[in-house]
Every structure is written in C-alpha cells, then in structure tokens.
Short mmCIF file of C-alpha atoms in Angstrom, two decimals:
data_model
loop_
_atom_site.label_atom_id
_atom_site.label_comp_id
_atom_site.label_asym_id
_atom_site.label_seq_id
_atom_site.Cartn_x
_atom_site.Cartn_y
_atom_site.Cartn_z
CA UNK Q 1 -13.35 82.18 24.95
CA UNK Q 2 -14.10 80.28 21.76
CA UNK Q 3 -10.87 79.64 19.91
CA UNK Q 4 -11.14 80.14 16.16
CA UNK Q 5 -8.26 78.82 14.06
CA UNK Q 6 -6.47 81.34 11.90
CA UNK Q 7 -7.27 80.78 8.25
CA UNK Q 8 -4.56 80.12 5.64
CA UNK Q 9 -5.12 83.64 4.35
CA UNK Q 10 -4.66 85.12 7.83
CA UNK Q 11 -1.46 83.12 8.36
CA UNK Q 12 -0.14 84.28 5.00
CA UNK Q 13 -0.98 87.89 5.85
CA UNK Q 14 0.80 87.67 9.21
CA UNK Q 15 3.92 86.16 7.66
CA UNK Q 16 3.91 88.70 4.85
CA UNK Q 17 3.62 91.58 7.33
CA UNK Q 18 6.55 90.20 9.33
CA UNK Q 19 8.60 89.88 6.14
CA UNK Q 20 7.86 93.45 5.07
CA UNK Q 21 8.77 94.81 8.51
CA UNK Q 22 11.95 92.73 8.68
CA UNK Q 23 14.51 94.88 6.84
CA UNK Q 24 13.68 98.03 8.81
CA UNK Q 25 13.77 96.17 12.15
CA UNK Q 26 17.09 94.52 11.27
CA UNK Q 27 18.56 97.89 10.26
CA UNK Q 28 17.34 99.69 13.39
CA UNK Q 29 20.24 101.02 15.46
CA UNK Q 30 21.12 98.69 18.32
CA UNK Q 31 20.32 101.33 20.91
CA UNK Q 32 16.78 101.69 19.58
CA UNK Q 33 16.22 97.94 19.38
CA UNK Q 34 17.38 97.60 22.98
CA UNK Q 35 15.08 100.43 24.03
CA UNK Q 36 12.10 98.60 22.51
CA UNK Q 37 12.90 95.45 24.52
CA UNK Q 38 13.22 97.44 27.74
CA UNK Q 39 9.91 99.20 27.02
CA UNK Q 40 8.22 95.81 26.57
CA UNK Q 41 9.60 94.66 29.93
CA UNK Q 42 8.33 97.78 31.66
CA UNK Q 43 4.90 97.45 30.06
CA UNK Q 44 4.55 93.81 31.09
CA UNK Q 45 5.20 94.63 34.70
CA UNK Q 46 2.94 97.67 34.58
CA UNK Q 47 0.10 95.46 33.31
CA UNK Q 48 0.63 92.83 36.04
CA UNK Q 49 -2.71 93.42 37.76
CA UNK Q 50 -4.54 92.68 34.50
CA UNK Q 51 -2.37 89.93 33.06
CA UNK Q 52 -1.75 87.71 36.10
CA UNK Q 53 -5.47 87.15 36.96
CA UNK Q 54 -6.12 86.42 33.28
CA UNK Q 55 -3.29 83.88 33.21
CA UNK Q 56 -4.49 82.26 36.42
CA UNK Q 57 -8.02 81.95 35.07
CA UNK Q 58 -6.76 80.06 32.03
CA UNK Q 59 -3.97 77.96 33.57
CA UNK Q 60 -4.69 77.64 37.30
CA UNK Q 61 -0.99 78.10 38.08
CA UNK Q 62 -1.63 80.53 40.91
CA UNK Q 63 -0.78 84.18 41.41
CA UNK Q 64 2.56 83.57 43.16
CA UNK Q 65 3.95 81.39 40.38
CA UNK Q 66 2.60 83.64 37.62
CA UNK Q 67 3.91 86.85 39.18
CA UNK Q 68 7.34 85.25 39.38
CA UNK Q 69 7.11 84.11 35.78
CA UNK Q 70 6.04 87.57 34.59
CA UNK Q 71 9.09 89.03 36.33
CA UNK Q 72 11.30 86.41 34.71
CA UNK Q 73 9.91 87.37 31.29
CA UNK Q 74 10.65 91.03 31.94
CA UNK Q 75 14.14 90.05 33.16
CA UNK Q 76 14.76 88.18 29.89
CA UNK Q 77 13.72 91.15 27.77
CA UNK Q 78 15.96 93.52 29.73
CA UNK Q 79 18.78 91.00 29.64
CA UNK Q 80 18.70 90.78 25.85
CA UNK Q 81 18.63 94.58 25.70
CA UNK Q 82 21.83 94.63 27.76
CA UNK Q 83 23.38 92.06 25.42
CA UNK Q 84 22.57 94.30 22.46
CA UNK Q 85 24.21 97.30 24.08
CA UNK Q 86 27.28 95.13 24.78
CA UNK Q 87 27.56 94.38 21.03
CA UNK Q 88 26.64 90.69 21.22
CA UNK Q 89 24.17 90.85 18.30
CA UNK Q 90 26.78 92.43 16.03
CA UNK Q 91 29.93 90.35 16.59
CA UNK Q 92 32.73 91.40 14.28
CA UNK Q 93 35.85 89.28 13.73
CA UNK Q 94 38.32 91.12 11.56
CA UNK Q 95 41.38 89.52 9.94
CA UNK Q 96 43.65 92.12 8.34
CA UNK Q 97 44.99 91.54 4.84
CA UNK Q 98 48.40 89.85 4.51
CA UNK Q 99 50.37 90.41 1.29
CA UNK Q 100 51.19 87.42 -0.86
CA UNK Q 101 49.47 84.35 -2.19
CA UNK Q 102 47.52 81.88 -0.02
CA UNK Q 103 48.00 80.16 2.30
CA UNK Q 104 50.42 82.66 3.86
CA UNK Q 105 48.81 85.66 2.19
CA UNK Q 106 45.12 86.57 2.36
CA UNK Q 107 42.63 89.34 1.63
CA UNK Q 108 41.00 91.25 4.46
CA UNK Q 109 38.13 89.16 5.87
CA UNK Q 110 35.55 90.45 8.26
CA UNK Q 111 33.13 87.95 9.77
CA UNK Q 112 29.79 89.48 10.78
CA UNK Q 113 26.31 88.21 11.65
CA UNK Q 114 23.08 88.93 9.83
CA UNK Q 115 19.50 88.29 11.01
CA UNK Q 116 17.84 85.25 9.44
CA UNK Q 117 14.42 86.82 8.88
CA UNK Q 118 10.93 86.18 10.26
CA UNK Q 119 10.84 83.58 13.04
CA UNK Q 120 7.83 81.37 13.83
CA UNK Q 121 7.58 80.94 17.61
CA UNK Q 122 5.34 78.15 18.91
CA UNK Q 123 4.32 79.19 22.42
CA UNK Q 124 4.34 76.61 25.24
CA UNK Q 125 1.47 75.65 27.51
CA UNK Q 126 3.38 75.37 30.77
CA UNK Q 127 4.95 78.84 30.77
CA UNK Q 128 2.21 81.27 29.67
CA UNK Q 129 4.55 84.26 30.03
CA UNK Q 130 8.17 83.06 29.83
CA UNK Q 131 7.76 80.74 26.81
CA UNK Q 132 4.86 82.47 25.14
CA UNK Q 133 4.10 85.65 23.18
CA UNK Q 134 6.87 87.82 24.65
CA UNK Q 135 8.87 84.95 26.15
CA UNK Q 136 12.47 83.92 25.66
CA UNK Q 137 12.26 82.80 22.03
CA UNK Q 138 10.50 86.00 20.98
CA UNK Q 139 12.94 88.14 22.98
CA UNK Q 140 15.96 86.37 21.46
CA UNK Q 141 14.63 86.70 17.91
CA UNK Q 142 13.74 90.37 18.34
CA UNK Q 143 17.17 91.04 19.83
CA UNK Q 144 18.82 89.34 16.86
CA UNK Q 145 16.98 91.68 14.50
CA UNK Q 146 14.30 89.24 13.37
CA UNK Q 147 10.58 89.83 13.26
CA UNK Q 148 8.35 87.20 14.92
CA UNK Q 149 5.10 85.39 14.15
CA UNK Q 150 3.85 83.75 17.35
CA UNK Q 151 1.66 80.65 17.22
CA UNK Q 152 -0.34 81.26 20.40
CA UNK Q 153 -0.95 78.25 22.60
CA UNK Q 154 -4.64 77.25 22.81
CA UNK Q 155 -4.25 76.70 26.55
CA UNK Q 156 -4.19 80.45 27.25
CA UNK Q 157 -5.78 82.29 24.30
CA UNK Q 158 -7.07 85.34 26.20
CA UNK Q 159 -3.72 85.97 27.85
CA UNK Q 160 -1.96 85.52 24.50
CA UNK Q 161 -4.23 88.08 22.89
CA UNK Q 162 -3.73 90.58 25.73
CA UNK Q 163 0.08 90.26 25.67
CA UNK Q 164 0.11 90.43 21.88
CA UNK Q 165 -1.90 93.65 21.90
CA UNK Q 166 0.45 95.08 24.51
CA UNK Q 167 3.44 94.21 22.33
CA UNK Q 168 2.06 95.47 19.04
CA UNK Q 169 1.17 98.75 20.69
CA UNK Q 170 4.84 99.34 21.50
CA UNK Q 171 6.74 97.82 18.57
CA UNK Q 172 6.95 99.11 15.00
CA UNK Q 173 4.15 97.89 12.72
CA UNK Q 174 4.53 94.30 11.55
CA UNK Q 175 7.41 93.34 13.85
CA UNK Q 176 5.24 91.11 16.06
CA UNK Q 177 2.45 89.00 14.55
CA UNK Q 178 0.26 86.25 16.01
CA UNK Q 179 -1.78 83.34 14.70
CA UNK Q 180 -3.82 80.87 16.70
CA UNK Q 181 -5.47 77.47 16.52
CA UNK Q 182 -5.73 74.17 18.34
CA UNK Q 183 -5.22 71.98 15.27
CA UNK Q 184 -1.96 70.98 13.63
CA UNK Q 185 -2.97 72.64 10.34
CA UNK Q 186 -2.21 76.12 11.66
CA UNK Q 187 1.27 75.10 12.76
CA UNK Q 188 2.00 73.30 9.52
CA UNK Q 189 0.87 76.28 7.44
CA UNK Q 190 3.07 78.56 9.50
CA UNK Q 191 6.19 76.41 9.14
CA UNK Q 192 5.55 76.00 5.42
CA UNK Q 193 5.14 79.71 4.71
CA UNK Q 194 7.86 80.93 2.38
CA UNK Q 195 8.50 84.05 4.49
CA UNK Q 196 9.44 82.10 7.62
CA UNK Q 197 13.20 81.74 8.04
CA UNK Q 198 13.36 79.73 11.30
CA UNK Q 199 11.03 78.21 13.87
CA UNK Q 200 11.12 77.57 17.62
CA UNK Q 201 8.97 75.04 19.45
CA UNK Q 202 8.45 73.82 23.00
CA UNK Q 203 6.05 70.91 23.43
CA UNK Q 204 5.42 67.23 22.82
CA UNK Q 205 7.72 64.88 20.95
CA UNK Q 206 4.92 63.95 18.57
CA UNK Q 207 4.00 67.53 17.68
CA UNK Q 208 7.58 68.71 17.51
CA UNK Q 209 8.75 65.89 15.26
CA UNK Q 210 5.85 66.51 12.87
CA UNK Q 211 6.75 70.19 12.54
CA UNK Q 212 10.49 69.43 12.34
CA UNK Q 213 9.78 67.17 9.37
CA UNK Q 214 7.75 69.93 7.73
CA UNK Q 215 10.59 72.42 8.23
CA UNK Q 216 13.03 70.04 6.54
CA UNK Q 217 10.63 69.08 3.74
CA UNK Q 218 10.29 72.64 2.46
CA UNK Q 219 11.79 73.44 -0.95
CA UNK Q 220 14.16 75.61 1.08
CA UNK Q 221 14.53 73.95 4.52
CA UNK Q 222 14.74 76.16 7.57
CA UNK Q 223 16.24 75.70 11.05
CA UNK Q 224 13.74 74.21 13.50
CA UNK Q 225 14.72 74.62 17.14
CA UNK Q 226 12.46 72.22 18.98
CA UNK Q 227 12.47 71.29 22.66
CA UNK Q 228 10.63 67.97 22.61
CA UNK Q 229 10.88 66.00 25.85
CA UNK Q 230 13.29 65.08 28.60
CA UNK Q 231 13.50 62.59 31.48
CA UNK Q 232 16.30 64.43 33.34
CA UNK Q 233 18.00 61.56 35.23
CA UNK Q 234 19.27 62.10 38.76
CA UNK Q 235 22.20 59.87 39.74
CA UNK Q 236 22.28 59.65 43.54
CA UNK Q 237 25.54 58.07 44.68
CA UNK Q 238 25.68 56.25 48.04
CA UNK Q 239 28.12 58.71 49.63
CA UNK Q 240 25.76 61.65 49.10
CA UNK Q 241 22.76 59.72 50.36
CA UNK Q 242 24.55 58.43 53.45
CA UNK Q 243 25.52 61.99 54.34
CA UNK Q 244 22.34 63.84 53.44
CA UNK Q 245 19.72 61.42 52.14
CA UNK Q 246 16.66 62.74 53.96
CA UNK Q 247 17.20 66.35 52.86
CA UNK Q 248 17.91 65.27 49.28
CA UNK Q 249 14.74 63.17 49.22
CA UNK Q 250 12.67 66.15 50.34
CA UNK Q 251 14.32 68.38 47.75
CA UNK Q 252 13.79 65.85 44.97
CA UNK Q 253 10.13 65.27 45.88
CA UNK Q 254 9.58 69.01 45.65
CA UNK Q 255 11.22 69.12 42.23
CA UNK Q 256 9.15 66.20 40.88
CA UNK Q 257 5.88 67.80 41.99
CA UNK Q 258 6.81 71.44 41.30
CA UNK Q 259 4.22 72.90 38.96
CA UNK Q 260 2.48 69.51 39.08
CA UNK Q 261 5.50 68.06 37.28
CA UNK Q 262 4.79 70.19 34.21
CA UNK Q 263 8.35 71.37 33.66
CA UNK Q 264 10.63 70.25 30.86
CA UNK Q 265 13.36 69.74 33.48
CA UNK Q 266 11.25 67.73 35.95
CA UNK Q 267 13.22 64.65 37.17
CA UNK Q 268 11.71 61.51 35.65
CA UNK Q 269 14.41 58.95 36.49
CA UNK Q 270 16.43 58.47 39.68
CA UNK Q 271 19.38 56.06 39.59
CA UNK Q 272 20.49 54.55 42.91
CA UNK Q 273 22.64 51.65 44.11
CA UNK Q 274 21.40 48.57 45.96
CA UNK Q 275 22.62 49.54 49.42
CA UNK Q 276 21.12 50.58 52.74
CA UNK Q 277 21.51 54.35 52.36
CA UNK Q 278 20.01 54.32 48.87
CA UNK Q 279 17.00 52.22 49.80
CA UNK Q 280 16.35 54.46 52.82
CA UNK Q 281 16.46 57.42 50.44
CA UNK Q 282 13.88 55.78 48.15
CA UNK Q 283 11.55 55.29 51.10
CA UNK Q 284 12.01 58.91 52.13
CA UNK Q 285 11.36 60.04 48.55
CA UNK Q 286 8.06 58.13 48.51
CA UNK Q 287 7.11 59.76 51.80
CA UNK Q 288 7.95 63.19 50.45
CA UNK Q 289 5.85 62.62 47.34
CA UNK Q 290 2.96 61.32 49.45
CA UNK Q 291 3.00 64.54 51.45
CA UNK Q 292 3.03 66.79 48.37
CA UNK Q 293 -0.11 68.47 47.14
CA UNK Q 294 0.11 69.05 43.37
CA UNK Q 295 -2.28 71.54 41.83
CA UNK Q 296 -4.49 70.89 38.81
CA UNK Q 297 -2.81 70.28 35.47
CA UNK Q 298 -2.90 72.90 32.75
CA UNK Q 299 -5.64 71.37 30.65
CA UNK Q 300 -7.61 68.21 30.02
CA UNK Q 301 -5.31 67.06 27.23
CA UNK Q 302 -2.20 67.19 29.41
CA UNK Q 303 -4.07 65.43 32.22
CA UNK Q 304 -5.17 62.67 29.83
CA UNK Q 305 -1.58 62.27 28.65
CA UNK Q 306 -0.36 61.95 32.23
CA UNK Q 307 -3.04 59.37 33.07
CA UNK Q 308 -2.10 57.34 30.01
CA UNK Q 309 1.61 57.58 30.83
CA UNK Q 310 1.33 56.25 34.38
CA UNK Q 311 -1.18 53.60 33.24
CA UNK Q 312 1.48 52.21 30.86
CA UNK Q 313 3.86 51.78 33.80
CA UNK Q 314 1.53 50.16 36.30
CA UNK Q 315 1.73 46.39 36.05
CA UNK Q 316 4.56 46.48 33.51
CA UNK Q 317 7.01 43.58 33.61
CA UNK Q 318 9.89 44.33 35.94
CA UNK Q 319 8.25 47.50 37.30
CA UNK Q 320 6.97 47.86 40.85
CA UNK Q 321 4.61 50.63 41.97
CA UNK Q 322 5.94 52.30 45.12
CA UNK Q 323 3.35 55.08 45.23
CA UNK Q 324 0.13 55.71 43.33
CA UNK Q 325 -1.82 58.48 44.97
CA UNK Q 326 -5.43 59.02 43.92
CA UNK Q 327 -6.44 62.30 42.35
CA UNK Q 328 -7.43 65.06 44.74
CA UNK Q 329 -10.34 66.78 43.04
CA UNK Q 330 -8.84 68.28 39.86
CA UNK Q 331 -5.23 67.54 40.83
CA UNK Q 332 -3.52 64.22 40.02
CA UNK Q 333 -1.69 62.29 42.70
CA UNK Q 334 2.03 61.61 42.48
CA UNK Q 335 3.34 58.25 41.22
CA UNK Q 336 6.64 56.55 42.00
CA UNK Q 337 7.85 53.38 40.32
CA UNK Q 338 10.88 51.11 40.80
CA UNK Q 339 12.77 48.82 38.46
CA UNK Q 340 16.23 47.38 37.97
CA UNK Q 341 18.79 48.16 35.29
CA UNK Q 342 18.10 45.04 33.21
CA UNK Q 343 14.36 45.73 33.04
CA UNK Q 344 14.94 49.39 32.25
CA UNK Q 345 17.36 48.62 29.43
CA UNK Q 346 15.02 46.04 27.91
CA UNK Q 347 11.89 48.21 27.81
CA UNK Q 348 11.89 51.44 25.77
CA UNK Q 349 8.59 52.50 27.30
CA UNK Q 350 10.47 53.12 30.54
CA UNK Q 351 12.69 55.64 28.74
CA UNK Q 352 9.78 57.88 27.74
CA UNK Q 353 8.85 61.11 29.50
CA UNK Q 354 5.67 61.14 31.56
CA UNK Q 355 4.72 64.81 31.73
CA UNK Q 356 3.49 65.27 35.28
CA UNK Q 357 4.32 64.21 38.88
CA UNK Q 358 5.78 60.78 38.14
CA UNK Q 359 9.24 59.24 38.52
CA UNK Q 360 10.98 55.88 38.09
CA UNK Q 361 13.71 54.68 40.48
CA UNK Q 362 16.27 52.49 38.71
CA UNK Q 363 18.46 50.39 41.00
CA UNK Q 364 21.89 49.58 39.56
CA UNK Q 365 24.72 47.40 40.83
CA UNK Q 366 27.70 49.51 39.77
CA UNK Q 367 29.02 52.32 37.61
CA UNK Q 368 28.88 50.26 34.42
CA UNK Q 369 25.14 49.70 34.82
CA UNK Q 370 24.68 53.39 35.65
CA UNK Q 371 26.38 54.35 32.40
CA UNK Q 372 24.30 51.88 30.40
CA UNK Q 373 21.09 53.34 31.86
CA UNK Q 374 22.23 56.84 30.94
CA UNK Q 375 23.13 55.72 27.43
CA UNK Q 376 19.66 54.21 27.00
CA UNK Q 377 18.12 57.62 27.67
CA UNK Q 378 19.95 58.86 24.51
CA UNK Q 379 19.36 62.58 25.02
CA UNK Q 380 18.09 64.77 27.84
CA UNK Q 381 18.13 68.41 28.87
CA UNK Q 382 19.78 67.67 32.21
CA UNK Q 383 21.59 65.03 34.23
CA UNK Q 384 22.09 65.58 37.97
CA UNK Q 385 25.01 63.92 39.76
CA UNK Q 386 24.89 63.86 43.56
CA UNK Q 387 28.15 62.74 45.17
CA UNK Q 388 30.47 63.05 42.16
CA UNK Q 389 32.59 65.88 43.57
CA UNK Q 390 35.89 64.09 44.17
CA UNK Q 391 38.44 63.67 41.39
CA UNK Q 392 38.35 59.88 40.94
CA UNK Q 393 38.47 57.67 37.84
CA UNK Q 394 34.88 56.55 38.43
CA UNK Q 395 33.61 60.11 38.74
CA UNK Q 396 35.44 61.12 35.60
CA UNK Q 397 33.73 58.29 33.72
CA UNK Q 398 30.35 59.21 35.19
CA UNK Q 399 30.72 62.89 34.32
CA UNK Q 400 31.78 62.03 30.77
CA UNK Q 401 28.73 59.76 30.45
CA UNK Q 402 26.44 62.53 31.69
CA UNK Q 403 27.94 65.11 29.32
CA UNK Q 404 27.46 62.73 26.41
CA UNK Q 405 23.66 62.79 26.75
CA UNK Q 406 22.81 66.12 28.42
CA UNK Q 407 22.90 69.83 27.74
CA UNK Q 408 23.31 70.70 31.43
CA UNK Q 409 25.02 68.62 34.13
CA UNK Q 410 24.29 69.52 37.78
CA UNK Q 411 26.44 68.56 40.75
CA UNK Q 412 24.13 70.01 43.39
CA UNK Q 413 20.47 70.95 43.65
CA UNK Q 414 17.72 69.83 41.30
CA UNK Q 415 17.20 70.49 37.58
CA UNK Q 416 13.98 72.49 37.87
CA UNK Q 417 14.75 76.20 37.84
CA UNK Q 418 16.68 77.32 34.74
CA UNK Q 419 18.79 80.44 35.18
CA UNK Q 420 18.68 83.05 32.40
CA UNK Q 421 22.34 83.85 31.90
CA UNK Q 422 25.09 83.88 29.30
CA UNK Q 423 26.49 80.47 30.29
CA UNK Q 424 23.17 78.62 30.26
CA UNK Q 425 22.58 75.64 27.95
CA UNK Q 426 18.95 74.55 27.66
CA UNK Q 427 18.95 71.96 24.92
CA UNK Q 428 20.42 68.49 24.57
CA UNK Q 429 20.81 65.59 22.16
CA UNK Q 430 17.78 64.05 20.47
CA UNK Q 431 15.05 63.48 21.61
CA UNK Q 432 15.32 66.30 24.15
CA UNK Q 433 15.77 68.81 21.35
CA UNK Q 434 16.20 68.92 17.60
CA UNK Q 435 19.48 70.82 17.78
CA UNK Q 436 21.93 69.98 20.54
CA UNK Q 437 24.17 72.91 19.53
CA UNK Q 438 21.69 75.61 20.52
CA UNK Q 439 19.95 76.80 23.67
CA UNK Q 440 16.44 78.18 24.16
CA UNK Q 441 17.27 79.79 27.52
CA UNK Q 442 20.06 82.28 28.17
CA UNK Q 443 21.62 84.92 25.99
CA UNK Q 444 23.26 82.49 23.58
CA UNK Q 445 19.68 81.81 22.38
CA UNK Q 446 20.07 84.89 20.17
CA UNK Q 447 22.70 83.07 18.09
CA UNK Q 448 20.01 80.77 16.65
CA UNK Q 449 18.71 83.66 14.57
CA UNK Q 450 22.00 85.13 13.34
CA UNK Q 451 23.77 83.77 10.26
CA UNK Q 452 27.52 84.35 9.84
CA UNK Q 453 28.71 86.16 6.71
CA UNK Q 454 32.31 86.86 5.70
CA UNK Q 455 32.92 90.22 4.02
CA UNK Q 456 36.05 90.16 1.85
CA UNK Q 457 37.86 93.42 1.14
CA UNK Q 458 34.73 95.30 2.18
CA UNK Q 459 34.71 99.10 1.94
CA UNK Q 460 35.66 100.87 5.16
CA UNK Q 461 32.26 102.54 5.58
CA UNK Q 462 30.55 99.13 5.70
CA UNK Q 463 32.83 97.78 8.41
CA UNK Q 464 32.40 100.98 10.43
CA UNK Q 465 28.62 100.76 10.07
CA UNK Q 466 28.62 97.19 11.34
CA UNK Q 467 30.56 98.21 14.40
CA UNK Q 468 28.26 101.15 15.15
CA UNK Q 469 24.88 99.51 14.46
#
C-alpha cells in the first residue's frame, strides 16, 4: 500500500470534525458512552479473522501474538466501559457550605471533572492493536468524553485504515478521526492545530521530544503525554542468584528477546555484583540469549536503529562484548555486553536505550555503586529488584533508589507484560516519559483527559446532573 501523507487541509478538517462532535460526545450519558466502548470491543473480536492476517502481513508479529494483542485491546475497551459505569469519569467531591467567614466558614464547593476536548493520539509501531487506532490511549480519551484524532503509524497503514473504518461505523459522526503520514510534518501540523486539546505519543525520544516542544510552543500550550524510551534496569542481588540463578537467567533472556526486544519495558541493563553466583548467572544469561530465536523486526527503520545502537557499543572503551549473534535471515541476533560501574557512569552512550534484543551487564562492587548506576539512568518505566524482599536497611535504600527513577518497581518476574488494571503505572521520570504523574496503561490513564473544575454554590439541578451523567 502506498502511503500518502494527509494534507494540511485534511488534517484541519479532521480536527475540526472532532471539535464539532466533542460537546455532544462529552454530554452523552455515561451508560451510552460505555455501551459504545463495549460495542467496539465486540466488533474488534468479531473481525479477528480479517484483522489479524492483515496485521501479520504488515508487522510480521505472528498470529499468536496478534490474537493476544487484539484480545487485550478489547479487554481495555470493556475495562474503561466498566470504569464509566462505576462513576470514575464523573468524580464528584462535595464540600457542604459552612456559615461564617473564611477560613472557618466557606461556600458550598463541588469539585467535578470536565473533558479536555479533542485528543491527538500518535499510534505506536510495536503494538498495532493495543497502542494504535482503538488502543489504550484512544479508549481512555473516549471514556473521558473526548473525541480523538489518531495519527496512524506508517508501519501498519492497511490495518489502521481497517480498524478506523470499523470504529467510525459504530461511533457517532466525528468522534473518531484519522490522519496519516510517514513524515514529521503531519505530526507537527496535528499538534499545532488549534482544536487539539491534548496529545499522546509512544515512540522514539527524538520524535517525542520534537512534538513535545511543539505542544509547549503553541500560543496556548497543551498537555503532551509522551512515552519516549526506557532501559528498565534489573538489579539481581547475589542471594537471589545463588538460590535461583539459572531459572532467572532463562526468564530474563526470554524477556530481552520477547517480541525481538521491541517492547518499551524490555530489560536493557542488568546490575550484578562481582561474585561467583552473579558471574555464573551472566554466563547462563548469555547461553539463554544464544538459544533464543528472535523474529524479524517491525520495519527497516527500526532494524537500522538497532544495528546502529549495537554498533556504538561494540569496541567502546570499558565495554566487553559477551555475545554478538549474526542475523538469521531477516531477524537480528541478540547482543550482550558487559561493563563496570565506573565505565558506565562515565559514558552517557551506555545509558541510552537500544530498541531490540540487546542488554548491558553492569558489575558493581556494592550498594552505593548500584545506586549511582540507577541515578545515572535518570528516568525509566521500570526497575526490577530480585532479592530485595527482606526488611533490611540496604533493601530500604535500594527500593527508595528504584522508586526515585521508575514508574513501576518489580520484586519478582520481568518487566515485559504490563497489566491493564486500576493500580498500574506506566510512565516514569524523564526521559522515559514527558509526564511522570500520568500513566498510559491502566484505568488511571483516563485522568489525563479530565480537567478538574470547582463549582461554587452551584444550583442543585447541576450537581444532580453531574452525579447522574
């Protein structure tokens, strides 16, 4: 399929249509809005036999992975519908009036939430269903009462068109719009459009920062919720490795190569101590990676970025190559590197994400060096701590250090696999995301598109209407 960039006029028309449809969608009774989301979920699953082969043709991710992702997307839509019916999109905090002058006295204040307006959603390449046209960002915005203009990802244009047509056939006119294009001009025009009230983005640091700057340079800046890049450190303490090192190495190798390493939560750094159990674990990790069989990457651009990323690490001062597998036809081989804390801290290149099946092992002498390595990362979606279960002063320091740089801290398992639930936090300090206070996965994602408003001495009918919407 030849991809033709949307023209400025087409982008303006899409944004204008979303703006015109916005008030009616925001005012729709909650039960009806929830019913629309459930209908979208049902329709996605009903169209599985058409959509999954189309997605596989464009991404090469395989039917098993894509079927699971389609089901996750339907689960998200239904989940947000349930949140609507539970009243989560219309939170009301009511403080009764107290006679007298402030500060003891006060008028009646009712805090409510109002939809921001049309949201620009930049679809991701690596999740053609779950982070795309009807993915989590779109579901959250629709649930909040916002219309959506999707910037389709050029990596799966036919799938994007098919899902968009499915969605527009079920939603009120104008609620869901789509623009497309491989160049940055389309994205810039979308973020600059005066009708757009917020934007979501999942992708590269370079692209995300450029759009974030555009969002803040507008005459009226808008929120830009960007997920930009993450190295997701795993801290493997000696006690855990002595007890279960071989199994953990196998599990970690699977996480690094899962989806050919094309996950935002793929582990890119492993921190170990200089002891026998840890070094045995590193050897087992290399063996696990050598036995893995990654599939082809999503597109030539991502593959070129991966090749360039591992090339920067090979031969770098203080860095040793432990594994550099050759490509197997269209699939890249896994790469494993090793360095020490001093070299890692001195070289910012080692702190950068390599999007694909690659990982750096950093050997540290003690907890202090571990914490300095974590601090050098600055911000990440996840930190995994193996062996930090006991209540000790060192573990308390380690956990505090992990919380300081991550949106999610794991004490078991691996960071790939992000549950869609109310307690999830998928977003961390810069550069992992542009807003560490928000999440792009889980039901709190809806809060990004709701602005709080205090109603003072409001008429009773208005408060009742807010509670019944």
